[in-house]
């Protein structure tokens, strides 16, 4: 599954959305797991969907099971279903009805107990038949409803669709709702004539419903063995666009609203190519006969990898190439590649338990980046992804309250909260690191061996380590005395990451390396036991080619001194940021690096990715007091001749922390002046908003520089935005004649709303209501929160909890956009404090989403008074924050980090920003 990344404030949102992390006080997983007495073999699911009139479903599930351990009770999952206990039947191997003594439920744990007067015997087979009914809710979980307005008739059309990951199949039918319980599924879907149903497998035939003349029943093929969270079905009046790809083995379709069918071209061309790339990469054929991808108007995540029927938020699948930005196009490619990667990593081979969610999500994220890079090499997106991942992981994982990649989880609330940056992005980066130190051939063959061995089954991370170790030893790319487990357990089983400390003895000609856990709030020595196997790569001023693995800094040898020639002016470790760690040098080495960076003829001798790390690390070290801000600001001066996008991205990201800490304070103007001066030379290259850009690198560069220039109130930027927007307002038919430069629309929208008034706001709101393009609507929602008018923002926030005005999936987008706006912070905070009961009820059963409201407010707080204030609010509102305890802990730690910075640096920071 792909978690939503919000467009517009991309880096902030990747990090903020990820702050759902550490599993605190997680109960033992066994307490919430099913007993192992039964193993399901197959399901027959008969379901009738009632839309429009009563929004409910009724059905019967028939589960064939094998008894594994003697017991008198079958235990399975059920949540929010109506079950007539008298109609629950168990039949044994011989077809005899087995006596059912009682059927009971434990709502707290979503469990259903079917107790017999006789013992079930090991190795015997049984059939459990359960009739049930349930409501098709608007909760975006389980089997839920969505709607849209048909343009031609102006009528509301309803659809019903599933979203089962991680633990919501039990809301749709009683089942063994854990990933290890793979079984086959045979599904029949009853629905009203005029609608269509689809499911994981190919449609076989349709018959008239014998009991209701205006209903039909669709039958689907038996599925391959799969986990319940991957079961999917949908009833709608959607249309189908089929690929004409010559890829005969798999029928490939995009399913969407009729009015959006013209936005499917990109996906229908890309999908089959990505599928073929993965067949080659994994050396394993796609096992199904068809692959549907459906665009859903209301969808809580970004997308969901259900086998054979991948479901997407419209913005992650549909795109109009004539008006889409590069970010929009790249985002859709990335999400499609991510979901199709899951067909192997997650679906074909599934983690045994959610502890190893990262095996699903980390792999899909990593391999998606490879797939997009293969299909669109001109985008250079793998390198860009490496930079963005490095930045987002190091930020989140520097908190004490982060969590390990492989993490014990039990309660469904805990499971939902680890769909975060650690599982996705850190998992992906660690695979990138392994690929680098093992080598491409070893890594790829090890992955292939793992998939071949465990396909249609379940695995855990030790199985992956074993496959990679065997292949590495076979190819001779890893010392026979070393295992991948020995190295990688240090990265996946403990929280955080190391800082590599580099201290040179300039007279003796040596360098000493040591490590400790990097924390933004120092832990008074409590983390001295943490250590990692760090792959050591380096380069010096005398040799730019030393990029191969030199050695390991490990737990047995955590203080490594090696020779280093005295005439080397500087040394840099972690070549091409292939390892997930920071590097802290002694002051003299930093100054040697800075002298090279500030020479316009020499700075490019330091590889670009290492320039990214130097910028990002120096800003982070200064923030926590490990390095003088004076050195960092000297380093940043080199940017005046930096021509590449990624180092500027790292600088803007690091400086944005200072911006957030100075916002709404008297010293913010000083920072604004510093940024205006810093941007002046690079902005001059891109100052004409209507100017042409050449290639993707230039597009990305112009977008980020223009956004920063407008954000820091460079007059030319804000005035251009307002002028272009007002010119567009005067055009006849502005919906079909948007005259704004496509790539800069998000920036221009926000600036025009910020500097404009009610007329601009109403004009853009009307564009939102009329638009048929998901990306355009999303850009507009972000921009409307940029207003300086508090009454407009108050109304906008109120609308965000009304699904008839703004879709539930977009409520967080609205809140984030207002809360990150200087004028909107206090409005959003007041809204959170006074509407917490409504917010909590609106987002049920997803308590983790409520936590994100608290986090976006808390992450901007920086004083002891504010800490006490939000702590008081959290204490009073604990009943509304169920399922959000993890993000709450990280929010509190973030505020403490901010208050520490304020007390140390607020009075001094302007001294460093002298031009």
mmCIF file of C-alpha atoms in Angstrom, residues 9-20 388 391-393 395-396 421 616 653 657 816 855 890 897:
data_model
loop_
_atom_site.group_PDB
_atom_site.id
_atom_site.type_symbol
_atom_site.label_atom_id
_atom_site.label_comp_id
_atom_site.label_asym_id
_atom_site.label_seq_id
_atom_site.Cartn_x
_atom_site.Cartn_y
_atom_site.Cartn_z
ATOM 1 C CA UNK A 9 4.935 20.947 0.481
ATOM 2 C CA UNK A 10 6.427 17.609 -0.564
ATOM 3 C CA UNK A 11 9.366 17.222 1.760
ATOM 4 C CA UNK A 12 7.477 18.526 4.788
ATOM 5 C CA UNK A 13 4.591 16.195 4.216
ATOM 6 C CA UNK A 14 6.716 13.123 3.620
ATOM 7 C CA UNK A 15 8.223 13.717 7.037
ATOM 8 C CA UNK A 16 5.084 14.879 8.821
ATOM 9 C CA UNK A 17 3.010 11.999 7.508
ATOM 10 C CA UNK A 18 5.714 9.633 8.606
ATOM 11 C CA UNK A 19 5.624 10.747 12.213
ATOM 12 C CA UNK A 20 3.448 7.837 13.142
ATOM 13 C CA UNK A 388 14.814 12.557 -0.833
ATOM 14 C CA UNK A 391 16.799 13.342 3.994
ATOM 15 C CA UNK A 392 13.414 12.089 5.190
ATOM 16 C CA UNK A 393 14.762 9.011 6.995
ATOM 17 C CA UNK A 395 15.093 13.417 10.110
ATOM 18 C CA UNK A 396 12.528 11.034 11.556
ATOM 19 C CA UNK A 421 8.699 6.440 6.614
ATOM 20 C CA UNK A 616 22.407 18.314 5.161
ATOM 21 C CA UNK A 653 15.229 21.453 3.587
ATOM 22 C CA UNK A 657 13.980 23.976 10.138
ATOM 23 C CA UNK A 816 -2.139 20.722 6.737
ATOM 24 C CA UNK A 855 1.549 16.525 14.897
ATOM 25 C CA UNK A 890 6.976 11.772 18.508
ATOM 26 C CA UNK A 897 13.810 19.344 20.451
#
